[in-house]
Amino acid sequence: MTEPTFDVVAIGNAIVDIIAPAADDFIAANGMTKGAMQLVFSPEEADALYAKMGPGTEVSGGSAANTIAGMAALGSACGFIGQVADDQLGAVFAHDIRAGDIRFDTPARPGQPTTGRCLIFVSPDGQRTMNTFLGASHYLPAEALDRDLIAGSRFLYLEGYLWDPEEPRAAMRAAIDVARDAGRKVAFTLSAEFVIDRHRVAFHELIDGGLIDVLFANDAELKSLVETDDLEAAIAALQGKVPLLVVTLGPDGAMAIAGGERTTVAAEPIAAVVDTTGAGDLFAAGFLHGQVTGESLERSLRLGAICAAECIGHIGPRPIADLKALAAEKLA
């Protein structure tokens, strides 16, 4: 097996987030569930909701892309595969990810639909309510995969959000085959309960087939996957099937289970919750960076918590602080 030239390559939704503050009564009046994510199925619906937003901030997003941005900021060598359209938001996404020293070579898709966007309303308590129009991101073909990049990366990182449509699902299955044939590891994040509800059988097939080396989930997602209200029962059902199971617990910290042993850490203290958008993505960034650099599970979990706390402390899902310096200070 040849030595990898990249640490992680991710496949995920290529989306631009548009973030604006909103009162709780605005969220309720527009039929949204506070703190949840819902899909917007037409550009017209997305445009109508966008017109109601107050002044906002545009920043490239997408779950796996956020994770890769965090890893690159920490010093990992990263690549990203995702579909944008040949339009203004597509150019914004491509610029932002390449500016982070991340390899991104997926050709832009001409015509409709437009590049994906996520309209995010941030409540006064920092909770984010997301409305996602996936657009071009759900038309990623297997032919767009950079197989050499996948084979040359220590980890292939996949987001559950992209499992829904047939075309990128086939692309991700092909990517798993490439990674496996090259002797690389596959990490998978379950993303959200609604995704699990739609693809529970397929996710269990991946896990039971031994195709997932690292599984990321929060406590609610893990319980949903196993269809239980008991977190310990969910852990017991999965820990023998996944070499490394990583579970985030919100303000209660996080845990990693490997080889029957459990490691836990507390959440990192923060001055104020400003915006929880991307916190789980940045946790995964810190944890995976720790793993590719040979850190212990405990230090990898702590690094994940540090990155998540940095993200929660400001608007937007990408880091704005110097994560390298922050990690060096906190882990000293």
mmCIF file of C-alpha atoms in Angstrom, residues 81-308:
data_model
loop_
_atom_site.group_PDB
_atom_site.id
_atom_site.type_symbol
_atom_site.label_atom_id
_atom_site.label_comp_id
_atom_site.label_asym_id
_atom_site.label_seq_id
_atom_site.Cartn_x
_atom_site.Cartn_y
_atom_site.Cartn_z
ATOM 1 C CA ILE A 81 -15.677 16.494 -3.812
ATOM 2 C CA GLY A 82 -19.062 18.166 -4.263
ATOM 3 C CA GLN A 83 -21.290 19.581 -6.984
ATOM 4 C CA VAL A 84 -21.914 23.277 -7.588
ATOM 5 C CA ALA A 85 -23.627 24.959 -10.516
ATOM 6 C CA ASP A 86 -21.953 27.318 -12.939
ATOM 7 C CA ASP A 87 -23.338 30.409 -11.204
ATOM 8 C CA GLN A 88 -22.395 33.120 -8.708
ATOM 9 C CA LEU A 89 -22.933 31.047 -5.560
ATOM 10 C CA GLY A 90 -20.995 28.189 -7.139
ATOM 11 C CA ALA A 91 -18.068 30.534 -7.703
ATOM 12 C CA VAL A 92 -18.326 31.723 -4.086
ATOM 13 C CA PHE A 93 -18.200 28.154 -2.791
ATOM 14 C CA ALA A 94 -15.266 27.194 -5.014
ATOM 15 C CA HIS A 95 -13.314 30.306 -4.024
ATOM 16 C CA ASP A 96 -13.893 29.805 -0.306
ATOM 17 C CA ILE A 97 -12.873 26.167 -0.194
ATOM 18 C CA ARG A 98 -9.790 26.656 -2.351
ATOM 19 C CA ALA A 99 -8.811 29.686 -0.276
ATOM 20 C CA GLY A 100 -8.598 27.283 2.671
ATOM 21 C CA ASP A 101 -5.874 25.330 0.835
ATOM 22 C CA ILE A 102 -8.296 22.479 0.094
ATOM 23 C CA ARG A 103 -8.138 20.623 -3.197
ATOM 24 C CA PHE A 104 -11.435 21.049 -5.065
ATOM 25 C CA ASP A 105 -11.581 20.019 -8.715
ATOM 26 C CA THR A 106 -15.220 18.950 -9.244
ATOM 27 C CA PRO A 107 -16.381 20.625 -12.499
ATOM 28 C CA ALA A 108 -19.277 23.074 -12.120
ATOM 29 C CA ARG A 109 -22.591 21.857 -13.551
ATOM 30 C CA PRO A 110 -24.137 24.027 -16.298
ATOM 31 C CA GLY A 111 -27.794 25.055 -16.254
ATOM 32 C CA GLN A 112 -30.419 24.408 -13.613
ATOM 33 C CA PRO A 113 -30.737 23.836 -10.737
ATOM 34 C CA THR A 114 -28.669 26.523 -9.079
ATOM 35 C CA THR A 115 -25.977 25.962 -6.461
ATOM 36 C CA GLY A 116 -27.422 24.784 -3.163
ATOM 37 C CA ARG A 117 -28.121 27.269 -0.399
ATOM 38 C CA CYS A 118 -29.190 27.055 3.203
ATOM 39 C CA LEU A 119 -31.255 29.861 4.739
ATOM 40 C CA ILE A 120 -30.393 29.876 8.439
ATOM 41 C CA PHE A 121 -32.314 31.830 11.048
ATOM 42 C CA VAL A 122 -30.444 32.301 14.322
ATOM 43 C CA SER A 123 -32.607 32.785 17.434
ATOM 44 C CA PRO A 124 -31.579 35.061 20.309
ATOM 45 C CA ASP A 125 -30.458 31.971 22.258
ATOM 46 C CA GLY A 126 -28.126 30.872 19.445
ATOM 47 C CA GLN A 127 -30.284 28.056 18.099
ATOM 48 C CA ARG A 128 -30.262 27.801 14.315
ATOM 49 C CA THR A 129 -33.270 26.909 12.189
ATOM 50 C CA MET A 130 -32.213 25.786 8.733
ATOM 51 C CA ASN A 131 -34.067 25.723 5.427
ATOM 52 C CA THR A 132 -32.010 23.960 2.793
ATOM 53 C CA PHE A 133 -32.423 24.076 -0.972
ATOM 54 C CA LEU A 134 -29.971 21.426 -2.144
ATOM 55 C CA GLY A 135 -29.929 22.422 -5.794
ATOM 56 C CA ALA A 136 -26.974 21.235 -7.863
ATOM 57 C CA SER A 137 -25.341 19.441 -4.923
ATOM 58 C CA HIS A 138 -27.720 16.525 -5.400
ATOM 59 C CA TYR A 139 -26.550 15.918 -8.955
ATOM 60 C CA LEU A 140 -23.024 14.719 -8.198
ATOM 61 C CA PRO A 141 -22.282 11.871 -10.650
ATOM 62 C CA ALA A 142 -19.897 8.999 -10.019
ATOM 63 C CA GLU A 143 -17.985 10.190 -13.088
ATOM 64 C CA ALA A 144 -17.006 13.351 -11.186
ATOM 65 C CA LEU A 145 -15.108 11.398 -8.518
ATOM 66 C CA ASP A 146 -11.372 11.974 -8.327
ATOM 67 C CA ARG A 147 -10.439 8.357 -7.724
ATOM 68 C CA ASP A 148 -6.735 9.084 -7.342
ATOM 69 C CA LEU A 149 -7.540 11.637 -4.631
ATOM 70 C CA ILE A 150 -9.725 9.122 -2.783
ATOM 71 C CA ALA A 151 -7.157 6.336 -3.062
ATOM 72 C CA GLY A 152 -4.434 8.708 -1.901
ATOM 73 C CA SER A 153 -6.192 9.873 1.289
ATOM 74 C CA ARG A 154 -5.965 8.280 4.731
ATOM 75 C CA PHE A 155 -9.692 8.798 5.303
ATOM 76 C CA LEU A 156 -12.737 9.093 3.093
ATOM 77 C CA TYR A 157 -15.327 11.174 4.989
ATOM 78 C CA LEU A 158 -18.993 10.989 3.929
ATOM 79 C CA GLU A 159 -22.030 12.932 5.100
ATOM 80 C CA GLY A 160 -25.425 11.274 5.472
ATOM 81 C CA TYR A 161 -27.213 14.343 4.109
ATOM 82 C CA LEU A 162 -25.986 13.445 0.610
ATOM 83 C CA TRP A 163 -27.243 9.849 0.774
ATOM 84 C CA ASP A 164 -30.798 10.821 -0.210
ATOM 85 C CA PRO A 165 -30.643 11.333 -3.994
ATOM 86 C CA GLU A 166 -29.740 8.423 -6.250
ATOM 87 C CA GLU A 167 -26.891 10.030 -8.198
ATOM 88 C CA PRO A 168 -24.618 11.092 -5.311
ATOM 89 C CA ARG A 169 -25.551 7.956 -3.374
ATOM 90 C CA ALA A 170 -24.132 5.897 -6.236
ATOM 91 C CA ALA A 171 -21.077 8.171 -6.266
ATOM 92 C CA MET A 172 -20.484 7.615 -2.545
ATOM 93 C CA ARG A 173 -20.858 3.846 -2.892
ATOM 94 C CA ALA A 174 -18.278 3.931 -5.674
ATOM 95 C CA ALA A 175 -16.003 6.083 -3.501
ATOM 96 C CA ILE A 176 -16.224 3.557 -0.657
ATOM 97 C CA ASP A 177 -15.104 0.840 -3.070
ATOM 98 C CA VAL A 178 -12.142 2.937 -4.206
ATOM 99 C CA ALA A 179 -11.110 3.679 -0.611
ATOM 100 C CA ARG A 180 -11.468 0.049 0.435
ATOM 101 C CA ASP A 181 -9.495 -1.227 -2.549
ATOM 102 C CA ALA A 182 -6.704 1.205 -1.622
ATOM 103 C CA GLY A 183 -6.691 0.083 2.017
ATOM 104 C CA ARG A 184 -8.006 3.413 3.337
ATOM 105 C CA LYS A 185 -10.474 4.090 6.152
ATOM 106 C CA VAL A 186 -14.039 5.321 5.766
ATOM 107 C CA ALA A 187 -15.675 7.751 8.200
ATOM 108 C CA PHE A 188 -19.410 8.448 8.046
ATOM 109 C CA THR A 189 -21.601 10.992 9.813
ATOM 110 C CA LEU A 190 -25.300 10.208 10.217
ATOM 111 C CA SER A 191 -26.158 13.938 9.831
ATOM 112 C CA ALA A 192 -29.784 14.079 11.048
ATOM 113 C CA GLU A 193 -32.686 11.990 12.296
ATOM 114 C CA PHE A 194 -34.799 12.634 9.206
ATOM 115 C CA VAL A 195 -31.971 11.245 7.072
ATOM 116 C CA ILE A 196 -31.825 8.133 9.241
ATOM 117 C CA ASP A 197 -35.586 7.651 8.998
ATOM 118 C CA ARG A 198 -35.297 7.554 5.211
ATOM 119 C CA HIS A 199 -32.166 5.385 4.985
ATOM 120 C CA ARG A 200 -31.973 3.343 8.179
ATOM 121 C CA VAL A 201 -31.810 0.020 6.322
ATOM 122 C CA ALA A 202 -29.047 1.216 3.977
ATOM 123 C CA PHE A 203 -27.008 2.623 6.868
ATOM 124 C CA HIS A 204 -27.259 -0.651 8.751
ATOM 125 C CA GLU A 205 -26.132 -2.471 5.613
ATOM 126 C CA LEU A 206 -23.009 -0.289 5.454
ATOM 127 C CA ILE A 207 -22.280 -0.900 9.130
ATOM 128 C CA ASP A 208 -23.059 -4.616 9.103
ATOM 129 C CA GLY A 209 -20.954 -5.002 5.974
ATOM 130 C CA GLY A 210 -17.902 -3.637 7.766
ATOM 131 C CA LEU A 211 -17.653 -0.655 5.424
ATOM 132 C CA ILE A 212 -17.559 2.039 8.131
ATOM 133 C CA ASP A 213 -14.437 2.475 10.262
ATOM 134 C CA VAL A 214 -15.522 5.611 12.127
ATOM 135 C CA LEU A 215 -19.166 6.508 12.762
ATOM 136 C CA PHE A 216 -20.099 10.004 13.984
ATOM 137 C CA ALA A 217 -23.511 10.679 15.556
ATOM 138 C CA ASN A 218 -25.123 12.721 18.265
ATOM 139 C CA ASP A 219 -27.072 10.897 20.948
ATOM 140 C CA ALA A 220 -30.466 11.441 19.281
ATOM 141 C CA GLU A 221 -29.200 10.196 15.908
ATOM 142 C CA LEU A 222 -27.666 7.092 17.431
ATOM 143 C CA LYS A 223 -30.893 6.219 19.229
ATOM 144 C CA SER A 224 -32.840 6.812 16.032
ATOM 145 C CA LEU A 225 -30.576 4.504 14.053
ATOM 146 C CA VAL A 226 -31.149 1.624 16.497
ATOM 147 C CA GLU A 227 -34.786 2.639 17.146
ATOM 148 C CA THR A 228 -34.488 2.871 20.899
ATOM 149 C CA ASP A 229 -34.898 5.544 23.559
ATOM 150 C CA ASP A 230 -31.961 4.118 25.507
ATOM 151 C CA LEU A 231 -28.568 5.532 24.541
ATOM 152 C CA GLU A 232 -26.692 2.711 26.266
ATOM 153 C CA ALA A 233 -28.703 0.148 24.320
ATOM 154 C CA ALA A 234 -27.879 1.968 21.074
ATOM 155 C CA ILE A 235 -24.179 1.982 21.926
ATOM 156 C CA ALA A 236 -24.256 -1.703 22.822
ATOM 157 C CA ALA A 237 -25.933 -2.547 19.518
ATOM 158 C CA LEU A 238 -23.298 -0.755 17.432
ATOM 159 C CA GLN A 239 -19.981 -0.803 19.253
ATOM 160 C CA GLY A 240 -19.116 -4.319 18.107
ATOM 161 C CA LYS A 241 -19.847 -3.457 14.490
ATOM 162 C CA VAL A 242 -17.965 -0.161 14.141
ATOM 163 C CA PRO A 243 -14.270 -0.036 15.081
ATOM 164 C CA LEU A 244 -14.620 3.551 16.329
ATOM 165 C CA LEU A 245 -17.942 5.047 17.426
ATOM 166 C CA VAL A 246 -17.974 8.775 18.254
ATOM 167 C CA VAL A 247 -21.029 10.229 20.001
ATOM 168 C CA THR A 248 -21.565 13.911 20.767
ATOM 169 C CA LEU A 249 -23.763 14.814 23.742
ATOM 170 C CA GLY A 250 -24.242 18.563 23.322
ATOM 171 C CA PRO A 251 -23.467 20.416 26.572
ATOM 172 C CA ASP A 252 -22.652 17.076 28.223
ATOM 173 C CA GLY A 253 -19.540 16.553 26.091
ATOM 174 C CA ALA A 254 -18.690 13.603 23.878
ATOM 175 C CA MET A 255 -17.499 10.020 23.950
ATOM 176 C CA ALA A 256 -15.579 7.594 21.767
ATOM 177 C CA ILE A 257 -15.914 3.811 21.960
ATOM 178 C CA ALA A 258 -13.224 1.581 20.479
ATOM 179 C CA GLY A 259 -12.361 -2.025 21.275
ATOM 180 C CA GLY A 260 -14.952 -2.121 24.034
ATOM 181 C CA GLU A 261 -13.282 0.799 25.840
ATOM 182 C CA ARG A 262 -15.037 4.121 26.348
ATOM 183 C CA THR A 263 -13.368 7.532 26.544
ATOM 184 C CA THR A 264 -15.363 10.625 27.539
ATOM 185 C CA VAL A 265 -14.660 14.359 27.711
ATOM 186 C CA ALA A 266 -16.633 17.343 28.928
ATOM 187 C CA ALA A 267 -17.810 20.102 26.649
ATOM 188 C CA GLU A 268 -15.418 23.010 26.303
ATOM 189 C CA PRO A 269 -16.550 26.066 28.322
ATOM 190 C CA ILE A 270 -17.789 28.989 26.228
ATOM 191 C CA ALA A 271 -18.660 32.552 27.177
ATOM 192 C CA ALA A 272 -21.944 32.587 25.232
ATOM 193 C CA VAL A 273 -23.824 30.492 22.684
ATOM 194 C CA VAL A 274 -23.994 32.694 19.603
ATOM 195 C CA ASP A 275 -24.776 30.248 16.782
ATOM 196 C CA THR A 276 -24.703 26.441 16.890
ATOM 197 C CA THR A 277 -24.522 26.135 13.092
ATOM 198 C CA GLY A 278 -21.729 23.718 12.186
ATOM 199 C CA ALA A 279 -20.757 22.793 15.762
ATOM 200 C CA GLY A 280 -20.986 19.072 15.055
ATOM 201 C CA ASP A 281 -19.077 19.503 11.808
ATOM 202 C CA LEU A 282 -16.224 21.269 13.575
ATOM 203 C CA PHE A 283 -16.216 18.673 16.341
ATOM 204 C CA ALA A 284 -15.653 16.019 13.666
ATOM 205 C CA ALA A 285 -12.872 18.190 12.207
ATOM 206 C CA GLY A 286 -11.002 18.349 15.488
ATOM 207 C CA PHE A 287 -11.475 14.679 16.267
ATOM 208 C CA LEU A 288 -10.383 13.439 12.845
ATOM 209 C CA HIS A 289 -7.400 15.775 12.796
ATOM 210 C CA GLY A 290 -6.373 14.270 16.098
ATOM 211 C CA GLN A 291 -6.670 10.786 14.668
ATOM 212 C CA VAL A 292 -4.667 11.462 11.509
ATOM 213 C CA THR A 293 -1.915 13.069 13.573
ATOM 214 C CA GLY A 294 -1.672 10.125 15.969
ATOM 215 C CA GLU A 295 -3.352 11.641 19.013
ATOM 216 C CA SER A 296 -5.092 9.508 21.650
ATOM 217 C CA LEU A 297 -8.875 9.217 21.712
ATOM 218 C CA GLU A 298 -9.007 11.507 24.745
ATOM 219 C CA ARG A 299 -6.962 14.262 23.094
ATOM 220 C CA SER A 300 -8.854 13.827 19.814
ATOM 221 C CA LEU A 301 -12.153 14.274 21.667
ATOM 222 C CA ARG A 302 -10.805 17.331 23.453
ATOM 223 C CA LEU A 303 -9.664 18.821 20.151
ATOM 224 C CA GLY A 304 -13.133 18.209 18.757
ATOM 225 C CA ALA A 305 -14.694 19.978 21.730
ATOM 226 C CA ILE A 306 -12.304 22.927 21.338
ATOM 227 C CA CYS A 307 -13.204 23.330 17.656
ATOM 228 C CA ALA A 308 -16.946 23.023 18.351
#
